[in-house]
Amino acid sequence: QVQLQQSGPGLVKSSQTLSLTCAISGDSVSSNTTTWNWIRQSPSRGLEWLGRTYYRSKWYNAYEVSVKSRISISPDTSKNQISLQMNSVTPEDTAVYYCARGYYGMGVWGQGTTVTVSS
Amino acid sequence: QSALTQPPSASGSPGQSVTISCTGTSSDVGGYNYVSWYRQHPGKAPKLMIYEVSKRPSGVPDRFSGSKSGNTASLTVSGLQAEDEADYYCSSYTGSNNFVVFGGGTKLTVL
């Protein structure tokens, strides 16, 4: 059974960097049959896909256009986890952040991390 | 504003069927058979109910079905049960740089 366990601070100051991790159990971050995603959800923006990382003989990333200049999603094969870093955050980035596994359908989700950006 | 358009609310009585629509464009819903549907209870993470338009993950009851016509996808929930009361979101692969887009969500009420 695949499980995703998220960790990271719930409070970040404006202009600083948001950092979250997603530990994977029951699967390998290096699997060549799936992708590892970050999604966020807020009342004002709804569900918003942020990006993904995946391995197909080499590592690939894909990012949503509106955040592409500010985010990085990285795999850590030694810890079997992925991480999200978003820099220059503003209160608009306040949301529940989720990691999720899947390509054309995300079937396993982390528990969610509520991140508040203080001004 | 979400990329995919869903009605904000839907309702039905126990045992009845309800259909939720999800309208996009030829660049997402209409262009690919990669529409998925998620159910989300308050305070919980979304749960995948349908993927690739009409496929059900293991463990999802066959009361849930999906279809697509042109730029509009639909989720039908048959034999409504109290546990079906939740928010439902559609999602689609898109050929643009967004890669994945979501609908704004539909709140399903079981009367």
XYZ file of N, CA and C in Angstrom:
690
model
N 0.852 -1.194 0.000
C 0.000 0.000 0.000
C 0.889 1.245 0.000
N 0.696 2.080 -0.987
C 1.514 3.279 -1.103
C 0.974 4.352 -0.169
N 1.876 4.976 0.562
C 1.493 6.079 1.445
C 2.460 7.232 1.272
N 1.933 8.433 1.408
C 2.733 9.654 1.314
C 2.592 10.430 2.615
N 3.709 10.768 3.235
C 3.701 11.485 4.500
C 4.399 12.821 4.317
N 3.639 13.890 4.476
C 4.181 15.228 4.270
C 4.724 15.820 5.556
N 5.712 16.685 5.419
C 6.240 17.411 6.564
C 6.750 18.768 6.099
N 6.801 19.681 7.043
C 7.273 21.024 6.735
C 6.569 22.051 7.585
N 7.087 23.273 7.644
C 6.512 24.322 8.488
C 5.163 24.794 7.993
N 4.320 25.169 8.940
C 2.997 25.663 8.595
C 2.925 27.179 8.485
N 4.003 27.839 8.821
C 4.022 29.304 8.787
C 5.301 29.782 8.110
N 5.150 30.612 7.122
C 6.290 31.158 6.388
C 6.089 32.673 6.261
N 7.155 33.417 6.361
C 7.053 34.873 6.233
C 7.128 35.282 4.753
N 6.428 36.363 4.445
C 6.480 36.893 3.081
C 7.901 37.117 2.628
N 8.130 36.832 1.365
C 9.410 36.973 0.660
C 10.376 35.833 0.956
N 10.031 34.968 1.908
C 10.917 33.864 2.228
C 10.563 32.626 1.384
N 11.215 31.496 1.703
C 11.056 30.277 0.914
C 10.236 29.231 1.661
N 9.250 28.705 0.971
C 8.418 27.625 1.492
C 9.090 26.298 1.125
N 9.261 25.421 2.104
C 9.900 24.126 1.841
C 9.077 23.001 2.460
N 8.693 22.041 1.659
C 7.927 20.895 2.126
C 8.545 19.615 1.593
N 8.391 18.541 2.350
C 8.846 17.244 1.871
C 7.699 16.242 1.899
N 7.835 15.200 1.087
C 6.816 14.170 0.955
C 7.529 12.831 0.938
N 7.453 12.105 2.052
C 8.121 10.811 2.161
C 7.231 9.713 1.590
N 7.832 8.867 0.761
C 7.088 7.826 0.043
C 7.354 6.469 0.666
N 6.301 5.720 0.934
C 6.439 4.338 1.376
C 5.570 3.457 0.484
N 6.092 2.266 0.195
C 5.338 1.341 -0.641
C 5.590 1.498 -2.131
N 6.439 2.412 -2.513
C 6.790 2.640 -3.913
C 8.153 3.319 -3.932
N 8.714 3.429 -5.115
C 10.005 4.081 -5.250
C 9.841 5.400 -5.982
N 10.530 6.418 -5.478
C 10.495 7.715 -6.148
C 11.055 7.584 -7.564
N 11.883 6.574 -7.791
C 12.510 6.354 -9.103
C 11.671 5.466 -10.015
N 10.455 5.149 -9.610
C 9.573 4.348 -10.459
C 9.452 4.982 -11.841
N 9.486 4.153 -12.876
C 9.346 4.697 -14.237
C 7.937 4.538 -14.778
N 6.981 4.297 -13.873
C 5.596 4.127 -14.309
C 4.657 5.162 -13.701
N 5.187 6.116 -12.982
C 4.317 7.111 -12.375
C 5.039 8.449 -12.275
N 4.347 9.451 -11.745
C 4.966 10.753 -11.493
C 4.573 11.211 -10.096
N 5.318 12.167 -9.579
C 5.124 12.671 -8.229
C 4.831 14.166 -8.311
N 3.665 14.536 -7.791
C 3.121 15.863 -8.014
C 2.971 16.662 -6.724
N 2.940 17.979 -6.887
C 2.527 18.883 -5.818
C 1.318 19.676 -6.315
N 0.323 19.754 -5.451
C -0.922 20.470 -5.735
C -1.227 21.323 -4.506
N -1.860 22.454 -4.712
C -2.298 23.234 -3.574
C -3.766 23.593 -3.718
N -4.368 23.946 -2.604
C -5.800 24.249 -2.593
C -6.060 25.420 -1.660
N -6.745 26.413 -2.177
C -7.145 27.559 -1.370
C -8.559 27.954 -1.748
N -9.276 28.633 -0.862
C -10.645 29.051 -1.197
C -10.698 29.956 -2.432
N -9.672 30.775 -2.602
C -9.707 31.731 -3.715
C -9.266 31.118 -5.038
N -8.394 30.130 -5.017
C -7.828 29.585 -6.248
C -8.280 28.155 -6.533
N -8.978 27.529 -5.582
C -9.387 26.145 -5.769
C -8.187 25.217 -5.788
N -8.342 24.087 -6.484
C -7.231 23.150 -6.639
C -6.325 23.639 -7.765
N -5.038 23.646 -7.499
C -4.075 24.156 -8.481
C -2.873 23.218 -8.532
N -2.658 22.612 -9.674
C -1.497 21.757 -9.859
C -0.260 22.634 -9.979
N 0.801 22.310 -9.233
C 2.012 23.125 -9.237
C 3.110 22.528 -10.107
N 3.218 21.221 -10.112
C 4.272 20.621 -10.908
C 4.504 19.177 -10.523
N 5.452 18.545 -11.214
C 5.756 17.131 -10.977
C 7.201 16.839 -11.280
N 7.669 15.746 -10.712
C 8.963 15.192 -11.063
C 8.767 13.716 -11.360
N 9.562 13.182 -12.290
C 9.417 11.778 -12.612
C 10.685 11.264 -13.274
N 10.843 9.956 -13.238
C 12.054 9.317 -13.735
C 11.716 8.426 -14.931
N 12.381 8.701 -16.038
C 12.259 7.875 -17.234
C 13.659 7.744 -17.829
N 14.470 6.928 -17.220
C 15.896 6.799 -17.546
C 16.705 8.006 -17.081
N 16.056 9.128 -16.971
C 16.659 10.294 -16.331
C 15.518 11.085 -15.687
N 15.861 12.067 -14.888
C 14.848 12.850 -14.180
C 14.308 13.987 -15.033
N 12.987 14.146 -14.948
C 12.300 15.224 -15.621
C 11.478 16.018 -14.620
N 11.233 17.270 -14.942
C 10.337 18.119 -14.165
C 9.396 18.850 -15.109
N 8.240 19.183 -14.573
C 7.287 20.013 -15.298
C 6.611 20.912 -14.279
N 6.461 22.172 -14.634
C 5.900 23.133 -13.692
C 4.764 23.930 -14.328
N 3.815 24.293 -13.471
C 2.722 25.151 -13.913
C 3.297 26.523 -14.251
N 2.792 27.112 -15.317
C 3.393 28.331 -15.851
C 3.434 29.474 -14.844
N 2.345 29.638 -14.090
C 2.254 30.814 -13.217
C 3.236 30.781 -12.057
N 3.755 29.621 -11.713
C 4.695 29.519 -10.591
C 6.068 29.030 -11.020
N 6.232 28.791 -12.297
C 7.445 28.152 -12.801
C 8.724 28.855 -12.386
N 8.683 30.186 -12.328
C 9.897 30.934 -12.001
C 10.244 30.877 -10.514
N 9.319 30.367 -9.696
C 9.521 30.423 -8.241
C 9.639 29.060 -7.573
N 9.381 27.974 -8.302
C 9.358 26.700 -7.611
C 10.381 25.713 -8.160
N 10.684 24.740 -7.301
C 11.548 23.632 -7.672
C 11.025 22.371 -6.983
N 10.871 21.321 -7.744
C 10.466 20.021 -7.186
C 11.619 19.056 -7.418
N 12.090 18.439 -6.330
C 13.288 17.608 -6.431
C 13.069 16.240 -5.803
N 13.616 15.205 -6.420
C 13.594 13.884 -5.801
C 14.827 13.701 -4.914
N 14.657 12.892 -3.880
C 15.787 12.479 -3.037
C 15.741 10.968 -2.978
N 16.560 10.326 -3.790
C 16.494 8.870 -3.878
C 17.004 8.199 -2.607
N 17.911 8.835 -1.896
C 18.448 8.227 -0.676
C 17.394 8.146 0.418
N 16.459 9.098 0.419
C 15.397 9.119 1.430
C 14.050 8.698 0.854
N 14.007 8.409 -0.437
C 12.765 8.044 -1.114
C 11.677 9.085 -0.854
N 11.966 10.295 -1.234
C 11.019 11.376 -1.008
C 11.185 12.442 -2.080
N 10.202 13.316 -2.135
C 10.315 14.482 -2.997
C 10.185 15.730 -2.142
N 10.629 16.830 -2.676
C 10.518 18.083 -1.946
C 9.989 19.176 -2.867
N 9.397 20.165 -2.230
C 8.907 21.352 -2.934
C 9.554 22.564 -2.297
N 10.090 23.414 -3.134
C 10.599 24.700 -2.658
C 9.955 25.794 -3.505
N 9.386 26.761 -2.826
C 8.779 27.899 -3.497
C 9.346 29.161 -2.871
N 9.994 29.981 -3.675
C 10.619 31.168 -3.101
C 9.774 32.422 -3.318
N 10.168 33.470 -2.639
C 9.481 34.773 -2.744
C 7.984 34.646 -2.526
N 7.607 33.949 -1.455
C 6.176 33.731 -1.224
C 5.490 35.017 -0.763
N 4.196 35.076 -1.034
C 3.344 36.182 -0.592
C 2.115 35.573 0.080
N 1.296 36.400 0.735
C 0.073 35.853 1.335
C -0.808 35.104 0.329
N -0.690 35.414 -0.955
C -1.449 34.692 -1.991
C -1.074 33.212 -2.069
N 0.067 32.850 -1.525
C 0.510 31.457 -1.540
C -0.008 30.669 -0.343
N -0.780 31.315 0.505
C -1.408 30.612 1.627
C -2.390 29.581 1.091
N -2.207 28.327 1.504
C -3.024 27.241 0.956
C -2.715 25.949 1.692
N -3.509 24.921 1.406
C -3.178 23.559 1.808
C -2.390 22.947 0.653
N -1.219 22.437 0.956
C -0.350 21.845 -0.059
C -0.395 20.326 0.061
N -0.554 19.662 -1.080
C -0.596 18.208 -1.138
C 0.482 17.677 -2.087
N 1.054 16.539 -1.737
C 1.799 15.770 -2.725
C 0.888 14.625 -3.171
N 1.110 14.127 -4.372
C 0.250 13.069 -4.900
C 1.002 12.263 -5.938
N 0.648 10.985 -6.030
C 1.253 10.092 -7.010
C 0.277 9.839 -8.148
N 0.808 9.912 -9.359
C -0.032 9.568 -10.506
C 0.274 10.419 -11.710
N -0.161 9.932 -12.868
C 0.100 10.682 -14.085
C -1.203 11.277 -14.614
N -2.038 10.455 -15.211
C -3.310 10.969 -15.728
C -4.439 10.851 -14.729
N -4.134 10.382 -13.560
C -5.075 10.317 -12.452
C -4.226 10.137 -11.210
N -4.431 11.007 -10.215
C -3.580 10.953 -9.019
C -4.280 10.143 -7.948
N -3.821 8.923 -7.760
C -4.537 7.970 -6.929
C -4.110 7.896 -5.485
N -2.970 8.476 -5.157
C -2.515 8.479 -3.772
C -2.105 9.903 -3.424
N -2.629 10.390 -2.291
C -2.367 11.755 -1.859
C -1.770 11.767 -0.459
N -0.956 12.753 -0.191
C -0.508 12.995 1.166
C -1.638 13.584 1.994
N -1.364 13.777 3.267
C -2.417 14.233 4.185
C -2.686 15.728 4.078
N -1.816 16.435 3.380
C -1.978 17.877 3.245
C -1.244 18.632 4.344
N -0.682 19.765 3.977
C -0.013 20.649 4.928
C -0.571 22.050 4.747
N -1.139 22.594 5.792
C -1.647 23.962 5.723
C -0.477 24.924 5.908
N -0.256 25.751 4.912
C 0.831 26.727 4.950
C 0.231 28.128 4.931
N 0.577 28.895 5.926
C 0.133 30.287 6.009
C 1.332 31.193 5.786
N 1.180 32.127 4.881
C 2.237 33.107 4.620
C 1.849 34.404 5.307
N 2.672 34.804 6.255
C 2.387 36.032 7.009
C 3.047 37.227 6.326
N 2.332 38.341 6.369
C 2.838 39.539 5.675
C 3.706 40.388 6.580
N -10.017 32.140 -11.555
C -11.017 31.400 -12.335
C -10.414 30.079 -12.812
N -11.126 28.967 -12.530
C -10.617 27.659 -12.883
C -10.657 27.451 -14.390
N -9.790 26.552 -14.862
C -9.719 26.311 -16.288
C -10.918 25.499 -16.773
N -11.418 24.592 -15.947
C -12.562 23.761 -16.306
C -13.787 24.240 -15.530
N -14.938 24.222 -16.192
C -16.158 24.765 -15.594
C -17.069 23.665 -15.081
N -17.383 23.733 -13.802
C -18.326 22.815 -13.175
C -19.458 23.611 -12.544
N -20.645 23.013 -12.432
C -21.716 23.692 -11.687
C -21.323 23.739 -10.220
N -21.643 24.825 -9.518
C -21.227 24.934 -8.116
C -21.919 23.937 -7.204
N -23.114 23.489 -7.571
C -23.833 22.589 -6.690
C -24.666 21.592 -7.479
N -24.957 20.479 -6.814
C -25.838 19.451 -7.344
C -26.458 18.733 -6.161
N -27.592 18.104 -6.380
C -28.232 17.412 -5.268
C -29.095 16.275 -5.767
N -29.383 15.363 -4.855
C -30.256 14.242 -5.165
C -30.630 13.530 -3.887
N -31.676 12.749 -3.950
C -32.133 11.988 -2.792
C -31.445 10.638 -2.769
N -31.387 10.020 -1.602
C -30.774 8.674 -1.525
C -31.405 7.727 -2.523
N -30.538 6.976 -3.221
C -31.015 6.024 -4.205
C -31.120 6.585 -5.607
N -31.191 7.905 -5.727
C -31.305 8.526 -7.044
C -29.939 8.638 -7.716
N -29.952 9.103 -8.957
C -28.724 9.340 -9.701
C -28.549 10.833 -9.923
N -27.290 11.257 -9.965
C -26.986 12.658 -10.250
C -25.783 12.689 -11.181
N -25.795 13.645 -12.095
C -24.700 13.801 -13.046
C -24.089 15.188 -12.908
N -22.778 15.233 -12.835
C -22.031 16.480 -12.728
C -21.232 16.691 -14.002
N -21.331 17.868 -14.568
C -20.629 18.158 -15.826
C -19.326 18.901 -15.581
N -18.466 18.837 -16.570
C -17.152 19.476 -16.508
C -16.810 19.913 -17.934
N -16.837 21.222 -18.159
C -16.642 21.733 -19.516
C -15.286 22.403 -19.675
N -14.589 22.003 -20.702
C -13.286 22.585 -21.005
C -13.226 23.030 -22.446
N -12.097 22.787 -23.062
C -11.892 23.174 -24.456
C -11.265 22.015 -25.226
N -11.002 22.255 -26.482
C -10.357 21.238 -27.301
C -8.894 21.049 -26.920
N -8.374 21.971 -26.096
C -6.973 21.857 -25.648
C -6.830 20.995 -24.400
N -7.945 20.674 -23.768
C -7.854 19.829 -22.573
C -8.879 18.696 -22.651
N -10.072 18.901 -22.122
C -11.072 17.826 -22.082
C -11.331 17.235 -23.466
N -11.540 18.085 -24.438
C -11.898 17.603 -25.766
C -10.755 16.995 -26.548
N -9.529 17.307 -26.148
C -8.394 16.868 -26.931
C -7.720 15.592 -26.458
N -8.035 15.167 -25.253
C -7.365 14.002 -24.667
C -8.357 13.183 -23.844
N -8.136 11.899 -23.781
C -8.961 11.033 -22.926
C -8.302 10.869 -21.564
N -7.969 12.007 -20.971
C -7.274 12.002 -19.691
C -8.009 12.872 -18.684
N -9.317 12.651 -18.588
C -10.132 13.336 -17.589
C -10.219 12.462 -16.347
N -10.057 13.061 -15.195
C -10.198 12.342 -13.937
C -11.159 13.094 -13.024
N -11.729 12.372 -12.063
C -12.669 12.937 -11.103
C -12.222 12.583 -9.690
N -12.383 13.554 -8.785
C -11.985 13.386 -7.398
C -13.151 13.730 -6.475
N -13.228 13.003 -5.389
C -14.202 13.307 -4.334
C -13.421 13.794 -3.123
N -13.905 14.845 -2.490
C -13.224 15.393 -1.328
C -14.206 15.683 -0.207
N -14.024 15.001 0.903
C -14.800 15.301 2.109
C -14.104 16.411 2.877
N -14.854 17.169 3.676
C -14.266 18.303 4.404
C -13.048 17.900 5.228
N -11.985 18.656 5.070
C -10.781 18.429 5.838
C -9.939 17.249 5.387
N -10.347 16.608 4.293
C -9.620 15.444 3.796
C -8.977 15.732 2.443
N -8.031 14.890 2.072
C -7.430 15.010 0.758
C -8.398 14.483 -0.307
N -8.291 14.969 -1.521
C -9.113 14.425 -2.607
C -8.839 12.936 -2.818
N -9.877 12.230 -3.275
C -9.755 10.810 -3.579
C -10.116 10.587 -5.036
N -9.268 9.860 -5.742
C -9.510 9.573 -7.157
C -10.681 8.614 -7.307
N -11.680 9.021 -8.092
C -12.860 8.192 -8.314
C -12.922 7.658 -9.746
N -12.450 8.444 -10.699
C -12.461 8.069 -12.110
C -11.177 8.606 -12.742
N -10.558 7.814 -13.625
C -9.422 8.314 -14.395
C -9.569 7.901 -15.856
N -8.873 8.578 -16.703
C -8.946 8.338 -18.150
C -10.402 8.242 -18.610
N -11.168 9.241 -18.229
C -12.575 9.463 -18.599
C -13.546 8.531 -17.900
N -13.277 7.209 -17.924
C -14.306 6.272 -17.473
C -13.777 5.082 -16.677
N -12.512 5.085 -16.346
C -11.950 3.949 -15.610
C -12.041 4.182 -14.102
N -12.368 3.116 -13.381
C -12.464 3.207 -11.925
C -11.261 2.552 -11.269
N -10.625 3.251 -10.326
C -9.548 2.605 -9.552
C -10.127 1.468 -8.724
N -9.261 0.557 -8.357
C -9.672 -0.537 -7.501
C -10.295 0.001 -6.214
N -11.431 -0.555 -5.840
C -12.092 -0.146 -4.600
C -13.174 0.900 -4.777
N -13.240 1.534 -5.920
C -14.302 2.512 -6.170
C -15.534 1.777 -6.696
N -16.676 1.960 -6.039
C -17.867 1.206 -6.457
C -18.334 1.579 -7.859
N -18.993 0.602 -8.510
C -19.443 0.836 -9.880
C -20.636 1.782 -9.943
N -21.039 2.331 -8.802
C -22.056 3.393 -8.800
C -21.498 4.665 -9.455
N -20.187 4.742 -9.531
C -19.531 5.911 -10.118
C -19.126 5.587 -11.555
N -19.530 6.439 -12.466
C -19.184 6.239 -13.862
C -18.860 7.573 -14.511
N -18.012 7.526 -15.531
C -17.610 8.735 -16.225
C -17.770 8.589 -17.721
N -17.953 9.726 -18.373
C -18.090 9.746 -19.819
C -17.626 11.093 -20.346
N -17.552 11.182 -21.667
C -17.133 12.443 -22.283
C -17.781 12.582 -23.647
N -18.182 13.807 -23.954
C -18.701 14.124 -25.272
C -18.168 15.492 -25.667
N -17.365 15.526 -26.700
C -16.765 16.795 -27.125
C -15.907 17.386 -26.018
N -16.177 18.632 -25.676
C -15.378 19.316 -24.648
C -15.967 19.190 -23.247
N -16.970 18.337 -23.076
C -17.623 18.184 -21.775
C -17.534 16.747 -21.277
N -17.023 16.622 -20.066
C -16.981 15.329 -19.386
C -18.066 15.314 -18.322
N -18.481 14.108 -17.949
C -19.532 13.974 -16.941
C -19.210 12.858 -15.972
N -19.596 13.083 -14.729
C -19.523 12.067 -13.683
C -20.950 11.771 -13.235
N -21.321 10.504 -13.256
C -22.643 10.094 -12.780
C -22.480 9.244 -11.527
N -23.209 9.632 -10.507
C -23.242 8.852 -9.273
C -24.635 8.249 -9.164
N -24.716 6.936 -9.211
C -26.002 6.242 -9.126
C -26.207 5.712 -7.718
N -27.461 5.475 -7.367
C -27.747 4.937 -6.047
C -27.131 5.785 -4.944
N -27.443 7.074 -4.961
C -26.825 8.011 -4.016
C -26.898 7.511 -2.578
N -25.763 7.682 -1.884
C -25.678 7.337 -0.469
C -25.210 8.561 0.305
N -25.450 8.548 1.591
C -25.085 9.683 2.431
C -23.598 10.013 2.312
N -22.774 8.991 2.175
C -21.323 9.198 2.110
C -20.888 9.884 0.823
N -21.798 9.964 -0.157
C -21.458 10.620 -1.409
C -21.514 12.138 -1.289
N -22.079 12.626 -0.194
C -22.134 14.077 -0.001
C -20.712 14.596 0.211
N -20.256 15.400 -0.724
C -18.864 15.862 -0.740
C -18.690 16.853 -1.883
N -17.477 17.359 -2.009
C -17.113 18.177 -3.164
C -16.482 17.275 -4.221
N -16.836 17.518 -5.469
C -16.303 16.736 -6.571
C -15.566 17.658 -7.543
N -14.379 17.229 -7.936
C -13.555 18.020 -8.841
C -13.189 17.197 -10.077
N -13.263 17.827 -11.216
C -12.751 17.185 -12.415
C -11.354 17.742 -12.701
N -10.616 16.985 -13.489
C -9.280 17.395 -13.858
C -8.990 16.856 -15.248
N -8.146 17.538 -15.975
C -7.786 17.072 -17.306
C -6.328 17.372 -17.606
N -5.738 16.483 -18.365
C -4.449 16.802 -18.947
C -4.686 17.879 -19.995
N -3.724 18.784 -20.120
C -3.830 19.810 -21.137
C -2.534 19.884 -21.925
N -2.659 20.104 -23.185
C -1.480 20.171 -24.027
C -0.714 21.470 -23.894
N -1.284 22.422 -23.150
C -0.575 23.683 -22.932
C 0.441 23.497 -21.821
N 1.136 24.522 -21.493
C 2.176 24.414 -20.454
C 1.630 24.153 -19.065
N 0.312 24.245 -18.895
C -0.238 23.961 -17.571
C -0.175 22.491 -17.212
N -0.220 21.614 -18.168
C -0.150 20.160 -18.001
C -1.365 19.540 -17.327
N -1.759 20.081 -16.189
C -2.921 19.557 -15.468
C -3.793 20.722 -15.049
N -5.080 20.654 -15.340
C -6.004 21.703 -14.916
C -7.166 21.071 -14.158
N -7.697 21.824 -13.216
C -8.818 21.362 -12.394
C -10.053 22.215 -12.653
N -11.188 21.642 -12.334
C -12.422 22.404 -12.312
C -12.576 23.085 -10.966
N -13.566 23.962 -10.875
C -13.774 24.715 -9.654
C -14.468 23.933 -8.547
N -14.975 22.758 -8.878
C -15.600 21.921 -7.867
C -17.117 22.034 -7.842
N -17.770 20.938 -7.509
C -19.229 20.874 -7.365
C -19.559 20.286 -6.012
N -20.344 21.000 -5.237
C -20.766 20.487 -3.934
C -22.012 19.634 -4.129
N -21.881 18.334 -3.862
C -23.004 17.414 -3.994
C -23.676 17.227 -2.640
N -24.951 17.521 -2.621
C -25.748 17.356 -1.400
C -26.701 16.184 -1.562
N -26.691 15.291 -0.599
C -27.648 14.183 -0.575
C -28.791 14.596 0.338
N -29.941 14.781 -0.261
C -31.076 15.366 0.456
C -31.666 14.418 1.514
